[in-house]
CSV table of C-alpha atoms in Angstrom, one decimal:
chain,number,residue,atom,x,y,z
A,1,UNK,CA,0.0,0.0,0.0
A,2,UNK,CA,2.7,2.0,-0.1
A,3,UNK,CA,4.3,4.8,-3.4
A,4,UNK,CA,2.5,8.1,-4.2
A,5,UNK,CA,0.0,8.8,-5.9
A,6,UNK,CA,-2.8,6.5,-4.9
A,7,UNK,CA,-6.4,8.1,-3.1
A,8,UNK,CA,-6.3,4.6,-1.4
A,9,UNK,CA,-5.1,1.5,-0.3
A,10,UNK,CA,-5.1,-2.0,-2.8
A,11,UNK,CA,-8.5,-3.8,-2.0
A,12,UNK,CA,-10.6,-7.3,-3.6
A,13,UNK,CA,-6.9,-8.7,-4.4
A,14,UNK,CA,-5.0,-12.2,-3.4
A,15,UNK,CA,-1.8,-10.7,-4.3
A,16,UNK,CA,1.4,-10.8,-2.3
A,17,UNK,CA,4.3,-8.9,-2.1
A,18,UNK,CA,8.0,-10.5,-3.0
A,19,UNK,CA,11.3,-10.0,-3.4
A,20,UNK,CA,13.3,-9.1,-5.5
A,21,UNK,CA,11.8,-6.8,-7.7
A,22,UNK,CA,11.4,-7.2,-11.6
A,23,UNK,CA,14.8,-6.2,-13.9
A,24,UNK,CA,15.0,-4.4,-16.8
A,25,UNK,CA,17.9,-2.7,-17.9
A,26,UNK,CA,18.0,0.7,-17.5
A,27,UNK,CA,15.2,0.9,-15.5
A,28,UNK,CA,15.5,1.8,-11.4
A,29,UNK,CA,13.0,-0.6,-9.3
A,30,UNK,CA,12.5,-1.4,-5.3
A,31,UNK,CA,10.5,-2.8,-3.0
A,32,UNK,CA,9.7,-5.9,-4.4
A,33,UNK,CA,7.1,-6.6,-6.9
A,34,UNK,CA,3.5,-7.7,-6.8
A,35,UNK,CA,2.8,-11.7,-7.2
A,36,UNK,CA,0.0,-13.4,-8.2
A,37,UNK,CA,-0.9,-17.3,-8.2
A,38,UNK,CA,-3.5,-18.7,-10.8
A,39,UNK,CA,-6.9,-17.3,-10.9
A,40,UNK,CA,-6.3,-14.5,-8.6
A,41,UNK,CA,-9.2,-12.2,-7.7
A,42,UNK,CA,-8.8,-8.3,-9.0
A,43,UNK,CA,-6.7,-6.5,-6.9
A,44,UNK,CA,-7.7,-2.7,-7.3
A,45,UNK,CA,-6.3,0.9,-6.0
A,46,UNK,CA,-8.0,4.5,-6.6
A,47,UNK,CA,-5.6,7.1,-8.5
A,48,UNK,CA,-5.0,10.2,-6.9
A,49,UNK,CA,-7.1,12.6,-9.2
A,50,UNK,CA,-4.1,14.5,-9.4
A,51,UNK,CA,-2.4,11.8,-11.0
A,52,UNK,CA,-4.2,12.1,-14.8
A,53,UNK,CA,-5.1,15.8,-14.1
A,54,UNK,CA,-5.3,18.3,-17.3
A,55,UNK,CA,-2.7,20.7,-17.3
A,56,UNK,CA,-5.5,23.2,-17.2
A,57,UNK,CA,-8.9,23.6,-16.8
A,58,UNK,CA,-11.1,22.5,-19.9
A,59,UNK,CA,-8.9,20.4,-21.5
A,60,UNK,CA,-8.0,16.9,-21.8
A,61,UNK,CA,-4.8,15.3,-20.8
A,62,UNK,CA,-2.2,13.9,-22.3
A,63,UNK,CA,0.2,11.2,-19.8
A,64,UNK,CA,2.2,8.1,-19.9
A,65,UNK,CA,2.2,5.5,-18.3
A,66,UNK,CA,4.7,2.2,-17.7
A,67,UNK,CA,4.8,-1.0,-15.9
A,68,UNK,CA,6.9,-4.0,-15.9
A,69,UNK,CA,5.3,-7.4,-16.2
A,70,UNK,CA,6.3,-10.8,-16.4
A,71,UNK,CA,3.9,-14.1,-17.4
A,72,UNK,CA,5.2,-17.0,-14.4
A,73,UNK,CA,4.7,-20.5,-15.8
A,74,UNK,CA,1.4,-21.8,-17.7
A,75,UNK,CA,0.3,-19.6,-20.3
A,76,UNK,CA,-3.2,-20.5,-20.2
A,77,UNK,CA,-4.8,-17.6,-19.1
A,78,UNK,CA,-4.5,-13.4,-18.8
A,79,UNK,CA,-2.6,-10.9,-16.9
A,80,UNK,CA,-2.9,-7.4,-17.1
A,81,UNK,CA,-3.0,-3.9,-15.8
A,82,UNK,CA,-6.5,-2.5,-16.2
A,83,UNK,CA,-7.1,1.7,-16.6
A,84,UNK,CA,-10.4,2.3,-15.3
A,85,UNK,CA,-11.9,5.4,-17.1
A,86,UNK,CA,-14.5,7.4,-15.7
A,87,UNK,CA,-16.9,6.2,-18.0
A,88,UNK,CA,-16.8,3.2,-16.3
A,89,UNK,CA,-14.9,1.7,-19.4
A,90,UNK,CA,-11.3,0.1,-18.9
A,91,UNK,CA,-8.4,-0.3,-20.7
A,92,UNK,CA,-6.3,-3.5,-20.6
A,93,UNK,CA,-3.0,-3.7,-20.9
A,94,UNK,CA,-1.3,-6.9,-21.1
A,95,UNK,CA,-1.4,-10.7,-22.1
A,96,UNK,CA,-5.7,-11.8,-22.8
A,97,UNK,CA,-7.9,-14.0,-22.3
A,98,UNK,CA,-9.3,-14.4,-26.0
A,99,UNK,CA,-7.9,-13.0,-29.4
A,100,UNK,CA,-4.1,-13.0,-30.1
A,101,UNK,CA,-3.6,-15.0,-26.8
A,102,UNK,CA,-0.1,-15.2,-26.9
A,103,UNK,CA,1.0,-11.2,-27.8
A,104,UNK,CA,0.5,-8.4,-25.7
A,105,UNK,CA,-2.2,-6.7,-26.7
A,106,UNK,CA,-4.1,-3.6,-25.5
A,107,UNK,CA,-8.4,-4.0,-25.3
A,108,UNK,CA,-11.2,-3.5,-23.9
A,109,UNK,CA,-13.9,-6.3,-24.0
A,110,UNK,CA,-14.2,-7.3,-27.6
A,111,UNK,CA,-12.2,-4.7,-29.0
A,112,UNK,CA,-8.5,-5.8,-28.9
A,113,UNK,CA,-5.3,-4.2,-30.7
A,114,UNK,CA,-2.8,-6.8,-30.9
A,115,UNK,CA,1.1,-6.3,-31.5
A,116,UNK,CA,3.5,-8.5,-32.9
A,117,UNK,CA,5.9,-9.2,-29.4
A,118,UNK,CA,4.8,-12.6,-28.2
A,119,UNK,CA,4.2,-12.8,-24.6
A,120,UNK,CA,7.1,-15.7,-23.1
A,121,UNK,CA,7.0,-17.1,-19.9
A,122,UNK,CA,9.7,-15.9,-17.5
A,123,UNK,CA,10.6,-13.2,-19.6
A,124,UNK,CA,10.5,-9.3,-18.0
A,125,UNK,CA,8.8,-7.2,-20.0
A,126,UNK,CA,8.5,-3.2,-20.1
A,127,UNK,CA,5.0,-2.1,-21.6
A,128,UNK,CA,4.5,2.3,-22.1
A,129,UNK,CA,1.2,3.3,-23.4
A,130,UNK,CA,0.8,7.1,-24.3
A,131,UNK,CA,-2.9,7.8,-22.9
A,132,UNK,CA,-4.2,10.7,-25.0
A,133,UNK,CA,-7.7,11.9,-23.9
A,134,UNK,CA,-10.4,13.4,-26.3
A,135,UNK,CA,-13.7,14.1,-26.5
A,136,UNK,CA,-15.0,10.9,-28.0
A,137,UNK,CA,-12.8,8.2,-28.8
A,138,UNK,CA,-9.0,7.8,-26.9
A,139,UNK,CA,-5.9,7.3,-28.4
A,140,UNK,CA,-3.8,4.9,-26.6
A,141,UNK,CA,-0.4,3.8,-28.3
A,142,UNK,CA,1.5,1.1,-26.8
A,143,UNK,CA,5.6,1.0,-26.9
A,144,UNK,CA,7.1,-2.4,-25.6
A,145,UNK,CA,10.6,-2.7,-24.3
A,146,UNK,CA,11.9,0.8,-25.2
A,147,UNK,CA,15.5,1.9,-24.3
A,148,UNK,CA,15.7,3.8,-21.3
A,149,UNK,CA,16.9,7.8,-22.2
A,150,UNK,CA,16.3,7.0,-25.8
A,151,UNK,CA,13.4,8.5,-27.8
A,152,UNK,CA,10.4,6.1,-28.1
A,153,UNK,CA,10.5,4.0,-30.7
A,154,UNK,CA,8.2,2.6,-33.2
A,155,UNK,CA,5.0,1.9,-31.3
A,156,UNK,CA,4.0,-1.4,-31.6
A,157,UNK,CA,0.5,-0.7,-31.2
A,158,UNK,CA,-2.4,2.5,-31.4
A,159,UNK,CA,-5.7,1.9,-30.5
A,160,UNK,CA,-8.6,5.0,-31.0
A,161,UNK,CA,-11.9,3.2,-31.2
A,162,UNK,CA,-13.2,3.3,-28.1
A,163,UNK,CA,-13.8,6.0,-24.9
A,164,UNK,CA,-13.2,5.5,-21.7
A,165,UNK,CA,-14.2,9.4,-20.1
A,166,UNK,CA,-12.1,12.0,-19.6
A,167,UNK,CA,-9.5,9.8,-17.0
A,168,UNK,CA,-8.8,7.4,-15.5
A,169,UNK,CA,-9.6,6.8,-11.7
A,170,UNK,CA,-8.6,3.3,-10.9
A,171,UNK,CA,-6.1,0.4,-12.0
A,172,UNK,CA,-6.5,-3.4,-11.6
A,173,UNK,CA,-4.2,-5.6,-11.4
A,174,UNK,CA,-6.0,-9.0,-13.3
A,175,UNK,CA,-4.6,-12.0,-13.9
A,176,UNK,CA,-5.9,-16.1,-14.1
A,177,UNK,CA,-2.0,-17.0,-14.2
A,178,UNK,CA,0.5,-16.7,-12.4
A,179,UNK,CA,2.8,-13.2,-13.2
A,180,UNK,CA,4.5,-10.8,-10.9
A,181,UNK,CA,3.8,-6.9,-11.9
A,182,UNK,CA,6.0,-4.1,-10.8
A,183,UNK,CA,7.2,-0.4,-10.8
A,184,UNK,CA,3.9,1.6,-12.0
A,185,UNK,CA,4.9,5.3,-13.1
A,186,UNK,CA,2.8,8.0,-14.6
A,187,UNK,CA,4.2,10.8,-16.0
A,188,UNK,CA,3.5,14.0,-18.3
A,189,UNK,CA,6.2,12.8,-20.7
A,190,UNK,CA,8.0,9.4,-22.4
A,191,UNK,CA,10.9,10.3,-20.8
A,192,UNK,CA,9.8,10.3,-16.6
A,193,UNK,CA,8.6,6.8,-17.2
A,194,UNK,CA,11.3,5.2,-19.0
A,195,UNK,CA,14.0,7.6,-17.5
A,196,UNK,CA,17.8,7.8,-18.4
A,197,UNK,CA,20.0,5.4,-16.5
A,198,UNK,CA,21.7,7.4,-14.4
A,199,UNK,CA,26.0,7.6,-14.9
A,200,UNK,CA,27.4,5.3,-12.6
């Protein structure tokens, strides 16, 4: 229950907390990472409002966001982080249930964008999504394993057919398999949520 920018402690989850935390080059991480066993129930937090504000009244924001994930053993099932929008509308981020079951993808419900990386068991991940927020349809673009202080890359994925309200106020953590998700970051730009390794 711990990190800023939460309006609330985790609730509904069987998740654990373990050590150590996921790696990824480049990419600073403590304090262990979240752990899920098969068919976990939804574990859920509130986001500060702050967190996806507009950067001024009557508009819409832009943010980032990143997380690192990693599918543990049988790959039967779905793990992802879901965005809860305010019109009650999420979007998932993450290995499905249905569709192009093995790559990441992003959806919500039905409608699923698929990219080309193929989801591998044991492997640590780092999935960025630029959130951009209209009125009407959202743009989300995903970017998978970018190079921390580099430009993003080619995204792998942009999905604008659906709306999920003007934010997002809540994020689920969802699986049916085992995974371990860690180091959540939200951020006004690529670069404060894939920051530069710092010298040594």
């Amino acid at each position: 229950n711990g990190g800023t920018g939460w309006a609330g402690p985790w609730y509904n989850g069987t998740y654990s907390n373990a050590a150590p935390s996921l790696s990824y080059p480049g990419v600073p991480a403590t304090g262990g990472r979240a752990v899920a066993l098969p068919n976990s129930v939804q574990a859920r937090r509130p986001i500060h409002p702050s967190v996806f504000a507009p950067p001024a009244p009557g508009t819409l924001p832009t943010k980032y966001f990143s997380v690192l994930m990693r599918a543990d053993g049988a790959l039967n099932g779905w793990c992802a982080i879901d965005l809860v929008g305010t019109a009650g509308r999420a979007l998932s981020i993450g290995k499905p249930f249905g569709g192009q079951t093995g790559m990441y993808v992003l959806e919500n419900g039905p409608q699923q964008t698929a990219s080309t990386h193929a989801v591998v068991s044991g492997s640590n991940v780092l999935l960025v999504v630029k959130c951009e927020f209209f009125n009407g349809n959202d743009r989300f673009t995903l970017y998978i394993n970018p190079v921390p202080g580099e430009p993003p890359p080619a995204p792998a994925v942009v999905k604008f057919d659906h709306d999920v309200g003007t934010t997002f106020t809540n994020l689920m953590i969802s699986s049916s398999i085992a995974c371990s998700i860690d180091e959540l970051r939200v951020g006004d730009t690529f670069a404060e949520v894939v920051p530069a390794p710092c010298p040594p």
